[in-house]
PDB file of C-alpha atoms in Angstrom:
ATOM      1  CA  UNK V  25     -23.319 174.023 114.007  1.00  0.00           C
ATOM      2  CA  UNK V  26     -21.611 176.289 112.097  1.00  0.00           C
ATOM      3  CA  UNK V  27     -22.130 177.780 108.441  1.00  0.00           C
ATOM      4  CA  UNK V  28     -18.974 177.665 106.590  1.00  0.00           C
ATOM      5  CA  UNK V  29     -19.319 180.662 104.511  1.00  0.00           C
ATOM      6  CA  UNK V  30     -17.758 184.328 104.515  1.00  0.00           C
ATOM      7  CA  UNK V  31     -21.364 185.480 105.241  1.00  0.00           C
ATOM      8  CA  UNK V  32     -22.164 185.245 108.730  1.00  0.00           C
ATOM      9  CA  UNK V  33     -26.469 185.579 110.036  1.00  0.00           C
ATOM     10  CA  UNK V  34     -26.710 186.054 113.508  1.00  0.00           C
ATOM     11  CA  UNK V  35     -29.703 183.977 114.754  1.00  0.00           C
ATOM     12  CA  UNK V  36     -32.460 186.356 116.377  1.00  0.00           C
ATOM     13  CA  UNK V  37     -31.737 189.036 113.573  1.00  0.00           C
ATOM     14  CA  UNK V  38     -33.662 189.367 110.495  1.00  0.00           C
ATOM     15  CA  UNK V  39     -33.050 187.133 107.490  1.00  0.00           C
ATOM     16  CA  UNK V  40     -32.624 189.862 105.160  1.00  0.00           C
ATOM     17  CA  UNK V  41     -29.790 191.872 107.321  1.00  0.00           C
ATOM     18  CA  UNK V  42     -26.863 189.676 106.318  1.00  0.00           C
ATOM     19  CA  UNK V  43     -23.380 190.465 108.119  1.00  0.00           C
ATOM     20  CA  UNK V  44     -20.202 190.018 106.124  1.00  0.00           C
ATOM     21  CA  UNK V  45     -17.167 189.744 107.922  1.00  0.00           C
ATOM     22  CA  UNK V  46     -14.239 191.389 107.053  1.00  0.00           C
ATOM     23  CA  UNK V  47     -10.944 188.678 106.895  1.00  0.00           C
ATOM     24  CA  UNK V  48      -7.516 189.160 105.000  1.00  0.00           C
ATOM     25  CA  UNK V  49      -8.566 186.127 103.302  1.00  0.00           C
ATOM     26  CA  UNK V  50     -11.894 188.006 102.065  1.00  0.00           C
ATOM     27  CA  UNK V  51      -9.685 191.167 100.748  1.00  0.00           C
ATOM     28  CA  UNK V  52      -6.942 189.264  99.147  1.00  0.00           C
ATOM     29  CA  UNK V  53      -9.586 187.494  97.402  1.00  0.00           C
ATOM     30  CA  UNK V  54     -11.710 190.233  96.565  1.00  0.00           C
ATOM     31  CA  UNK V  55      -8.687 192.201  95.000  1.00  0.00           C
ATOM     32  CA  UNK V  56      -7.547 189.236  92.920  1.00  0.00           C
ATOM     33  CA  UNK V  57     -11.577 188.480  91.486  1.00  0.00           C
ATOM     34  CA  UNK V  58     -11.566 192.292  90.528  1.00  0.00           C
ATOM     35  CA  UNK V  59      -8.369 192.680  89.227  1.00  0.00           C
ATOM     36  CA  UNK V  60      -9.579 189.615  87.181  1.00  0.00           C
ATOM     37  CA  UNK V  61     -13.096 191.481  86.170  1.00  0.00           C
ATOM     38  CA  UNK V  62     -11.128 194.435  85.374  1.00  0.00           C
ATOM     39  CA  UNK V  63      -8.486 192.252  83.296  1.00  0.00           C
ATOM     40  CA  UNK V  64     -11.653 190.678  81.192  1.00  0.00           C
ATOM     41  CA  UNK V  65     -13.190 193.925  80.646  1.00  0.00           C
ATOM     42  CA  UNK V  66      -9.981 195.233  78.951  1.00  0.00           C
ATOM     43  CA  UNK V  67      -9.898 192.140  76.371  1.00  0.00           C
ATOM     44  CA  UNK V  68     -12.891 192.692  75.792  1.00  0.00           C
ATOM     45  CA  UNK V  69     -12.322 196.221  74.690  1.00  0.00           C
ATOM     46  CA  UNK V  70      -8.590 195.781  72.924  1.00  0.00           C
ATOM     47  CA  UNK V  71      -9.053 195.136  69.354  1.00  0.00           C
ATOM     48  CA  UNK V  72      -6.905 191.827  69.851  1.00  0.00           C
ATOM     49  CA  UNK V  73      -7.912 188.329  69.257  1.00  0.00           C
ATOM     50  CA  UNK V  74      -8.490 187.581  72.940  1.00  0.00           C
ATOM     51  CA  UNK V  75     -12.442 188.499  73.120  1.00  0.00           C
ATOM     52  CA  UNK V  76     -13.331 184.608  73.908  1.00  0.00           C
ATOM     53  CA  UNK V  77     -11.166 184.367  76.568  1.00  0.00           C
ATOM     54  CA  UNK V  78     -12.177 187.940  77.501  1.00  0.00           C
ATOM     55  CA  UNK V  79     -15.376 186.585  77.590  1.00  0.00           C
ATOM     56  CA  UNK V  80     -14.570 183.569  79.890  1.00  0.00           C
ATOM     57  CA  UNK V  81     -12.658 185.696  82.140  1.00  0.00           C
ATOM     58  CA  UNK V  82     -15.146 187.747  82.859  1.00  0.00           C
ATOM     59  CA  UNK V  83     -18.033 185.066  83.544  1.00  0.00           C
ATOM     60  CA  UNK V  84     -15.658 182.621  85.595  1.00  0.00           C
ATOM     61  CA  UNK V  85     -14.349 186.194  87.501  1.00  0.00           C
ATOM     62  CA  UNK V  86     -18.404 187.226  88.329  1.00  0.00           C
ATOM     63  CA  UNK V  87     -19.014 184.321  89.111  1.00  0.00           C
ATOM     64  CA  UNK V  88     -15.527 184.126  91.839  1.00  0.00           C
ATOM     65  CA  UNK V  89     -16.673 187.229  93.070  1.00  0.00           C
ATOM     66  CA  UNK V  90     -20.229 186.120  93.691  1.00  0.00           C
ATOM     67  CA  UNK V  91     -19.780 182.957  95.421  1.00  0.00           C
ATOM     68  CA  UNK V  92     -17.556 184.664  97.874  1.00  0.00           C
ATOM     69  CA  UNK V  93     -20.905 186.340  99.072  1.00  0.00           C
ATOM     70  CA  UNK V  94     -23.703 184.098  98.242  1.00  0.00           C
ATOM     71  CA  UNK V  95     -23.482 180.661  99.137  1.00  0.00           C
ATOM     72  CA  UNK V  96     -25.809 179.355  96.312  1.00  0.00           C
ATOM     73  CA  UNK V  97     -23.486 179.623  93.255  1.00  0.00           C
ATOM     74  CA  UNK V  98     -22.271 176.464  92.111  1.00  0.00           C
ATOM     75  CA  UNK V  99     -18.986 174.935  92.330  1.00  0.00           C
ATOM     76  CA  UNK V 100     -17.873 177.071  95.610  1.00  0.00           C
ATOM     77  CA  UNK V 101     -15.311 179.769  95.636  1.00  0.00           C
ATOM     78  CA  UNK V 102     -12.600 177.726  95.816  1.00  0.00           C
ATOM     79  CA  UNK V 103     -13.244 175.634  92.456  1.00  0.00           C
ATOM     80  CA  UNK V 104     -14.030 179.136  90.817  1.00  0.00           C
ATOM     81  CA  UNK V 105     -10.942 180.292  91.807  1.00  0.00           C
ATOM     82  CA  UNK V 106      -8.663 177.724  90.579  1.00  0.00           C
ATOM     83  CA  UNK V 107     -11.130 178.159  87.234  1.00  0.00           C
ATOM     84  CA  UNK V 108     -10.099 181.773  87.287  1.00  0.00           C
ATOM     85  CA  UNK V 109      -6.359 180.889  88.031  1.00  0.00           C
ATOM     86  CA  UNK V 110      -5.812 178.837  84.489  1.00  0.00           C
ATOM     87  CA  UNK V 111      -8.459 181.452  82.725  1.00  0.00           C
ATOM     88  CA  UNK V 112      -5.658 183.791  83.823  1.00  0.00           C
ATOM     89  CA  UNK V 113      -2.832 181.680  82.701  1.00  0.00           C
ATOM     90  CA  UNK V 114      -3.973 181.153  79.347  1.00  0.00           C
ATOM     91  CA  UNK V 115      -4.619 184.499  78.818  1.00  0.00           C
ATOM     92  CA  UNK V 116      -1.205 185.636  80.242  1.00  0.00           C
ATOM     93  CA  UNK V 117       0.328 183.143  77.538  1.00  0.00           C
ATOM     94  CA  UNK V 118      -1.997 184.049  74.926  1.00  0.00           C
ATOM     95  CA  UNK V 119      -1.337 188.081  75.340  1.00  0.00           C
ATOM     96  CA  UNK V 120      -3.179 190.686  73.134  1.00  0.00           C
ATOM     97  CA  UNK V 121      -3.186 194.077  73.292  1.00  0.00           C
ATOM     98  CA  UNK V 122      -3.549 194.505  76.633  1.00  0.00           C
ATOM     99  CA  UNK V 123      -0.797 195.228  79.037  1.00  0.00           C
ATOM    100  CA  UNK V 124       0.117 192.013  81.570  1.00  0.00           C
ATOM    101  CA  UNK V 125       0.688 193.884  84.815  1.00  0.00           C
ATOM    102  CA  UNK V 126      -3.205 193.689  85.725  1.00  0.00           C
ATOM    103  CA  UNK V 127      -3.129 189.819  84.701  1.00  0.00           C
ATOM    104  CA  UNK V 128      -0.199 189.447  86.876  1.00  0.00           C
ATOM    105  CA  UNK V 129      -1.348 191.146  89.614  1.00  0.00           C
ATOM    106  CA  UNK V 130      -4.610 188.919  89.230  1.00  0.00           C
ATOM    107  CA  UNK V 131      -2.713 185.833  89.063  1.00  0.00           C
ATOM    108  CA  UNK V 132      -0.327 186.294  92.212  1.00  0.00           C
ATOM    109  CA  UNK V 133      -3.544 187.577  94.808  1.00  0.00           C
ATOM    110  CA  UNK V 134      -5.787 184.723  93.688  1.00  0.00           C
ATOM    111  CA  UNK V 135      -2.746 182.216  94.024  1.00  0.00           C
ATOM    112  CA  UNK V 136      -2.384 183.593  97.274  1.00  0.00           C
ATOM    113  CA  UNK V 137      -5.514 183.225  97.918  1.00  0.00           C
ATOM    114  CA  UNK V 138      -5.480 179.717  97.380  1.00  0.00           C
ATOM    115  CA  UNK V 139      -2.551 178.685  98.892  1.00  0.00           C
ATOM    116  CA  UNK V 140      -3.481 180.400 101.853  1.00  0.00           C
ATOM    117  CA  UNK V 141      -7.468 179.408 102.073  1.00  0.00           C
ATOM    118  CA  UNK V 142      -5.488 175.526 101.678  1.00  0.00           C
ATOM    119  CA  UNK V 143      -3.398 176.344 104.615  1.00  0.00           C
ATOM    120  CA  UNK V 144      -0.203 175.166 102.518  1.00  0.00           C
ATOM    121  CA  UNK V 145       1.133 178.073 104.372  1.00  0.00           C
ATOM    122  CA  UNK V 146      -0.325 179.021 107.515  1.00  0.00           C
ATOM    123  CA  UNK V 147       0.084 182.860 108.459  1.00  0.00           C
ATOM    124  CA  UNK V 148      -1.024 183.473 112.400  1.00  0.00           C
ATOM    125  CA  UNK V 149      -3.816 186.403 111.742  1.00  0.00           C
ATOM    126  CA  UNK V 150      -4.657 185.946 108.207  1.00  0.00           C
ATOM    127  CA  UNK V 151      -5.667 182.402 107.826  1.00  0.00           C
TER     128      UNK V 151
END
């Protein structure tokens, strides 16, 4: 039975030598969670009024990130992404200081992500 996780164990190896394998759906997401770290961490440092949602993207982006490699986070990747997605939305609409591209750039991986993890569009070697 499988594990349906990004992190594969192979059975007669040792618990604590995890194997990660390496899919376009893993980099696309990866990309799109730090892009969305890196987004946070420049709210947090403008001198805008955006420091709560700064402070949201940056827990619900960890927290993407972190599921994708440990299976014990709540909610699953794929609820923490569409969290991130509207964090990222409302703090596209709600600008600051900060430039958008990064946001932007955030938005359209993880909403790739998504669509593609869904198989709403199914891509022969990536999904």
């Amino acid at each position: 039975m499988g594990v349906l996780s990004h992190v594969a164990v192979h059975p007669h190896t040792n618990p604590k030598e995890l194997m990660i394998t390496l899919t376009w759906l893993l980099i696309i997401a990866l990309i799109g969670g730090a892009l969305a770290l890196v987004d946070g961490i420049l709210r947090l440092r403008g001198r805008g009024g955006s420091t709560i949602i700064g402070v949201i993207e940056l827990v619900v982006a960890a927290l993407f990130l972190l599921s994708l490699f440990l299976p014990g986070i709540p909610f699953g990747s794929l609820v923490l992404g569409i969290v991130t997605l509207i964090v990222l939305v409302v703090a596209l609409f709600l600008g600051g200081r900060t430039g958008r591209a990064i946001t932007i750039a955030a938005l359209v991986f993880i909403a790739v992500w998504l669509v593609l993890l869904n198989r709403w569009i199914v891509i022969p070697g990536v999904n």
